[in-house]
PDB file of C-alpha atoms in Angstrom:
ATOM      1  CA  MET A  56      17.027 -39.506   7.735  1.00  0.00           C
ATOM      2  CA  LYS A  57      15.728 -37.679   4.646  1.00  0.00           C
ATOM      3  CA  LYS A  58      12.712 -39.981   4.518  1.00  0.00           C
ATOM      4  CA  ILE A  59      11.805 -39.172   8.112  1.00  0.00           C
ATOM      5  CA  LEU A  60      12.146 -35.428   7.466  1.00  0.00           C
ATOM      6  CA  ILE A  61       9.980 -35.629   4.323  1.00  0.00           C
ATOM      7  CA  LEU A  62       7.449 -37.735   6.207  1.00  0.00           C
ATOM      8  CA  LEU A  63       7.299 -35.196   9.087  1.00  0.00           C
ATOM      9  CA  ILE A  64       6.911 -32.241   6.690  1.00  0.00           C
ATOM     10  CA  GLY A  65       4.186 -34.079   4.764  1.00  0.00           C
ATOM     11  CA  PHE A  66       2.380 -34.987   7.987  1.00  0.00           C
ATOM     12  CA  ALA A  67       2.537 -31.391   9.252  1.00  0.00           C
ATOM     13  CA  THR A  68       1.333 -30.010   5.914  1.00  0.00           C
ATOM     14  CA  PHE A  69      -1.648 -32.313   5.546  1.00  0.00           C
ATOM     15  CA  SER A  70      -2.687 -32.409   9.193  1.00  0.00           C
ATOM     16  CA  CYS A  71      -3.176 -28.621   9.457  1.00  0.00           C
ATOM     17  CA  SER A  72      -6.324 -27.055   8.145  1.00  0.00           C
ATOM     18  CA  VAL A  73      -6.327 -23.373   7.173  1.00  0.00           C
ATOM     19  CA  SER A  74     -10.083 -23.228   6.679  1.00  0.00           C
ATOM     20  CA  ASP A  75     -12.274 -22.941   9.730  1.00  0.00           C
ATOM     21  CA  ASP A  76     -15.944 -23.336   8.852  1.00  0.00           C
ATOM     22  CA  SER A  77     -16.951 -22.055  12.299  1.00  0.00           C
ATOM     23  CA  LEU A  78     -15.546 -18.580  11.458  1.00  0.00           C
ATOM     24  CA  VAL A  79     -17.390 -16.764   8.665  1.00  0.00           C
ATOM     25  CA  THR A  80     -16.279 -13.347   7.456  1.00  0.00           C
ATOM     26  CA  TYR A  81     -17.879 -10.944   5.010  1.00  0.00           C
ATOM     27  CA  GLN A  82     -17.924  -7.230   4.193  1.00  0.00           C
ATOM     28  CA  ASP A  83     -20.762  -4.995   5.392  1.00  0.00           C
ATOM     29  CA  PRO A  84     -21.227  -1.208   5.158  1.00  0.00           C
ATOM     30  CA  MET A  85     -21.516   0.637   8.474  1.00  0.00           C
ATOM     31  CA  PRO A  86     -23.700   3.778   8.701  1.00  0.00           C
ATOM     32  CA  ILE A  87     -22.001   7.171   8.926  1.00  0.00           C
ATOM     33  CA  GLU A  88     -23.691   9.235  11.636  1.00  0.00           C
ATOM     34  CA  THR A  89     -21.837  12.546  11.204  1.00  0.00           C
ATOM     35  CA  ALA A  90     -19.190  14.125   8.993  1.00  0.00           C
ATOM     36  CA  VAL A  91     -17.094  17.154   9.893  1.00  0.00           C
ATOM     37  CA  LEU A  92     -16.029  19.246   6.915  1.00  0.00           C
ATOM     38  CA  PRO A  93     -14.868  22.860   6.645  1.00  0.00           C
ATOM     39  CA  ASP A  94     -17.302  25.561   5.478  1.00  0.00           C
ATOM     40  CA  ALA A  95     -15.129  25.976   2.380  1.00  0.00           C
ATOM     41  CA  PHE A  96     -12.044  24.452   0.761  1.00  0.00           C
ATOM     42  CA  VAL A  97      -9.056  26.383  -0.557  1.00  0.00           C
ATOM     43  CA  LEU A  98      -7.847  25.117  -3.909  1.00  0.00           C
ATOM     44  CA  ASP A  99      -4.934  22.622  -3.626  1.00  0.00           C
ATOM     45  CA  GLU A 100      -5.077  22.463   0.185  1.00  0.00           C
ATOM     46  CA  ILE A 101      -5.414  19.126   2.018  1.00  0.00           C
ATOM     47  CA  TYR A 102      -8.152  18.651   4.619  1.00  0.00           C
ATOM     48  CA  GLU A 103      -8.846  15.883   7.097  1.00  0.00           C
ATOM     49  CA  ILE A 104     -12.492  14.775   6.920  1.00  0.00           C
ATOM     50  CA  ASN A 105     -13.629  13.295  10.239  1.00  0.00           C
ATOM     51  CA  LEU A 106     -16.449  10.760  10.361  1.00  0.00           C
ATOM     52  CA  THR A 107     -18.460   9.217  13.154  1.00  0.00           C
ATOM     53  CA  TYR A 108     -19.895   5.814  12.237  1.00  0.00           C
ATOM     54  CA  LEU A 109     -21.984   3.166  13.901  1.00  0.00           C
ATOM     55  CA  ARG A 110     -20.495  -0.210  14.828  1.00  0.00           C
ATOM     56  CA  PRO A 111     -23.633  -2.380  14.864  1.00  0.00           C
ATOM     57  CA  THR A 112     -22.365  -5.499  16.661  1.00  0.00           C
ATOM     58  CA  THR A 113     -19.374  -6.948  18.461  1.00  0.00           C
ATOM     59  CA  CYS A 114     -18.647  -8.948  15.298  1.00  0.00           C
ATOM     60  CA  HIS A 115     -18.096  -5.808  13.162  1.00  0.00           C
ATOM     61  CA  ALA A 116     -14.621  -4.309  12.762  1.00  0.00           C
ATOM     62  CA  PHE A 117     -13.472  -1.325  10.692  1.00  0.00           C
ATOM     63  CA  ASN A 118     -11.998  -2.392   7.351  1.00  0.00           C
ATOM     64  CA  ASP A 119     -11.811   0.553   4.949  1.00  0.00           C
ATOM     65  CA  ILE A 120     -13.337   3.763   3.677  1.00  0.00           C
ATOM     66  CA  ILE A 121     -14.616   3.490   0.123  1.00  0.00           C
ATOM     67  CA  TYR A 122     -14.451   6.761  -1.734  1.00  0.00           C
ATOM     68  CA  LYS A 123     -16.007   7.033  -5.201  1.00  0.00           C
ATOM     69  CA  LYS A 124     -15.668  10.029  -7.527  1.00  0.00           C
ATOM     70  CA  HIS A 125     -18.180  11.150 -10.140  1.00  0.00           C
ATOM     71  CA  ASN A 126     -17.660  14.662 -11.515  1.00  0.00           C
ATOM     72  CA  ASN A 127     -17.808  16.936  -8.448  1.00  0.00           C
ATOM     73  CA  GLU A 128     -19.668  14.329  -6.351  1.00  0.00           C
ATOM     74  CA  ARG A 129     -17.923  12.136  -3.784  1.00  0.00           C
ATOM     75  CA  THR A 130     -19.675   9.113  -2.273  1.00  0.00           C
ATOM     76  CA  VAL A 131     -18.191   7.838   0.980  1.00  0.00           C
ATOM     77  CA  VAL A 132     -18.983   4.485   2.619  1.00  0.00           C
ATOM     78  CA  ILE A 133     -17.334   2.884   5.634  1.00  0.00           C
ATOM     79  CA  ILE A 134     -16.856  -0.849   5.145  1.00  0.00           C
ATOM     80  CA  GLY A 135     -16.663  -3.230   8.056  1.00  0.00           C
ATOM     81  CA  THR A 136     -15.560  -6.815   8.159  1.00  0.00           C
ATOM     82  CA  VAL A 137     -17.980  -9.050  10.026  1.00  0.00           C
ATOM     83  CA  PHE A 138     -16.463 -11.961  11.934  1.00  0.00           C
ATOM     84  CA  GLN A 139     -19.196 -14.435  12.835  1.00  0.00           C
ATOM     85  CA  SER A 140     -18.286 -17.338  15.030  1.00  0.00           C
ATOM     86  CA  ASN A 141     -21.175 -19.568  16.041  1.00  0.00           C
ATOM     87  CA  GLY A 142     -23.525 -16.545  15.981  1.00  0.00           C
ATOM     88  CA  ASN A 143     -22.033 -15.014  19.130  1.00  0.00           C
ATOM     89  CA  CYS A 144     -22.578 -11.391  18.042  1.00  0.00           C
ATOM     90  CA  THR A 145     -24.002  -8.849  20.466  1.00  0.00           C
ATOM     91  CA  ASP A 146     -25.776  -5.692  19.340  1.00  0.00           C
ATOM     92  CA  LEU A 147     -23.735  -2.602  20.162  1.00  0.00           C
ATOM     93  CA  GLY A 148     -24.722   0.553  18.343  1.00  0.00           C
ATOM     94  CA  THR A 149     -21.382   2.071  19.384  1.00  0.00           C
ATOM     95  CA  GLU A 150     -20.173   5.244  17.684  1.00  0.00           C
ATOM     96  CA  LEU A 151     -16.553   5.217  16.509  1.00  0.00           C
ATOM     97  CA  GLU A 152     -14.437   7.639  14.492  1.00  0.00           C
ATOM     98  CA  ALA A 153     -12.504   7.411  11.250  1.00  0.00           C
ATOM     99  CA  SER A 154     -11.028   9.976   8.893  1.00  0.00           C
ATOM    100  CA  PHE A 155      -9.548  10.477   5.449  1.00  0.00           C
ATOM    101  CA  ASN A 156      -7.672  13.255   3.690  1.00  0.00           C
ATOM    102  CA  PHE A 157      -9.184  15.265   0.857  1.00  0.00           C
ATOM    103  CA  LYS A 158      -7.489  17.672  -1.549  1.00  0.00           C
ATOM    104  CA  ALA A 159      -9.626  20.155  -3.475  1.00  0.00           C
ATOM    105  CA  THR A 160      -8.189  20.102  -6.992  1.00  0.00           C
ATOM    106  CA  GLU A 161     -11.039  21.726  -8.928  1.00  0.00           C
ATOM    107  CA  GLU A 162     -12.888  25.020  -8.716  1.00  0.00           C
ATOM    108  CA  GLY A 163     -16.601  25.231  -7.972  1.00  0.00           C
ATOM    109  CA  SER A 164     -17.882  23.023  -5.180  1.00  0.00           C
ATOM    110  CA  TYR A 165     -17.816  19.409  -4.059  1.00  0.00           C
ATOM    111  CA  ILE A 166     -20.884  17.425  -3.054  1.00  0.00           C
ATOM    112  CA  PHE A 167     -20.163  14.732  -0.465  1.00  0.00           C
ATOM    113  CA  LYS A 168     -22.636  11.886   0.021  1.00  0.00           C
ATOM    114  CA  PHE A 169     -22.024   9.886   3.203  1.00  0.00           C
ATOM    115  CA  TRP A 170     -23.859   6.536   3.353  1.00  0.00           C
ATOM    116  CA  GLN A 171     -26.205   6.338   6.347  1.00  0.00           C
ATOM    117  CA  GLY A 172     -28.048   3.095   5.699  1.00  0.00           C
ATOM    118  CA  LYS A 173     -31.254   2.087   3.954  1.00  0.00           C
ATOM    119  CA  ASP A 174     -34.820   3.289   4.308  1.00  0.00           C
ATOM    120  CA  ASP A 175     -37.975   1.148   4.613  1.00  0.00           C
ATOM    121  CA  ASN A 176     -37.939   0.592   0.836  1.00  0.00           C
ATOM    122  CA  GLU A 177     -34.310  -0.619   0.916  1.00  0.00           C
ATOM    123  CA  GLU A 178     -33.153   2.582  -0.813  1.00  0.00           C
ATOM    124  CA  ASP A 179     -29.784   4.035   0.202  1.00  0.00           C
ATOM    125  CA  ILE A 180     -29.875   7.082   2.489  1.00  0.00           C
ATOM    126  CA  TYR A 181     -27.076   9.664   2.335  1.00  0.00           C
ATOM    127  CA  LEU A 182     -25.996  12.616   4.433  1.00  0.00           C
ATOM    128  CA  THR A 183     -25.301  15.179   1.683  1.00  0.00           C
ATOM    129  CA  ILE A 184     -22.973  18.131   2.270  1.00  0.00           C
ATOM    130  CA  GLU A 185     -21.873  20.654  -0.357  1.00  0.00           C
ATOM    131  CA  VAL A 186     -18.620  22.527   0.181  1.00  0.00           C
ATOM    132  CA  PRO A 187     -17.524  25.427  -2.053  1.00  0.00           C
ATOM    133  CA  VAL A 188     -13.933  25.845  -3.208  1.00  0.00           C
ATOM    134  CA  LEU A 189     -12.239  29.224  -2.765  1.00  0.00           C
ATOM    135  CA  GLU A 190      -9.359  30.324  -4.934  1.00  0.00           C
TER     136      GLU A 190
END
């Protein structure tokens, strides 16, 4: 009986394939069209930053918001996961929304750079918004 059980488990394990070469996934940034921020931040308050981004094709799905800090500058990029199956992607250009929370912890101002795509020279384009911090 044990031999049959081991044989069945071995057969099930080796007959299933977890890799599907017809489904390819990768990460791809999606352009941010607009960002809604307050005119000013109050120190130590939390704010919801609302973004409108472009979903380029039916194969793109929201994955994450990447948020990088450098001094008082914040670079924000929306990352999508692209699911390609036999090249059946349709162009969409649909606008969707996402948001993240931000807490102003330093005096002065913050400069937000929201990734909007690339220009003709393949240089990154950013929507840049500066927001002062009030005490």
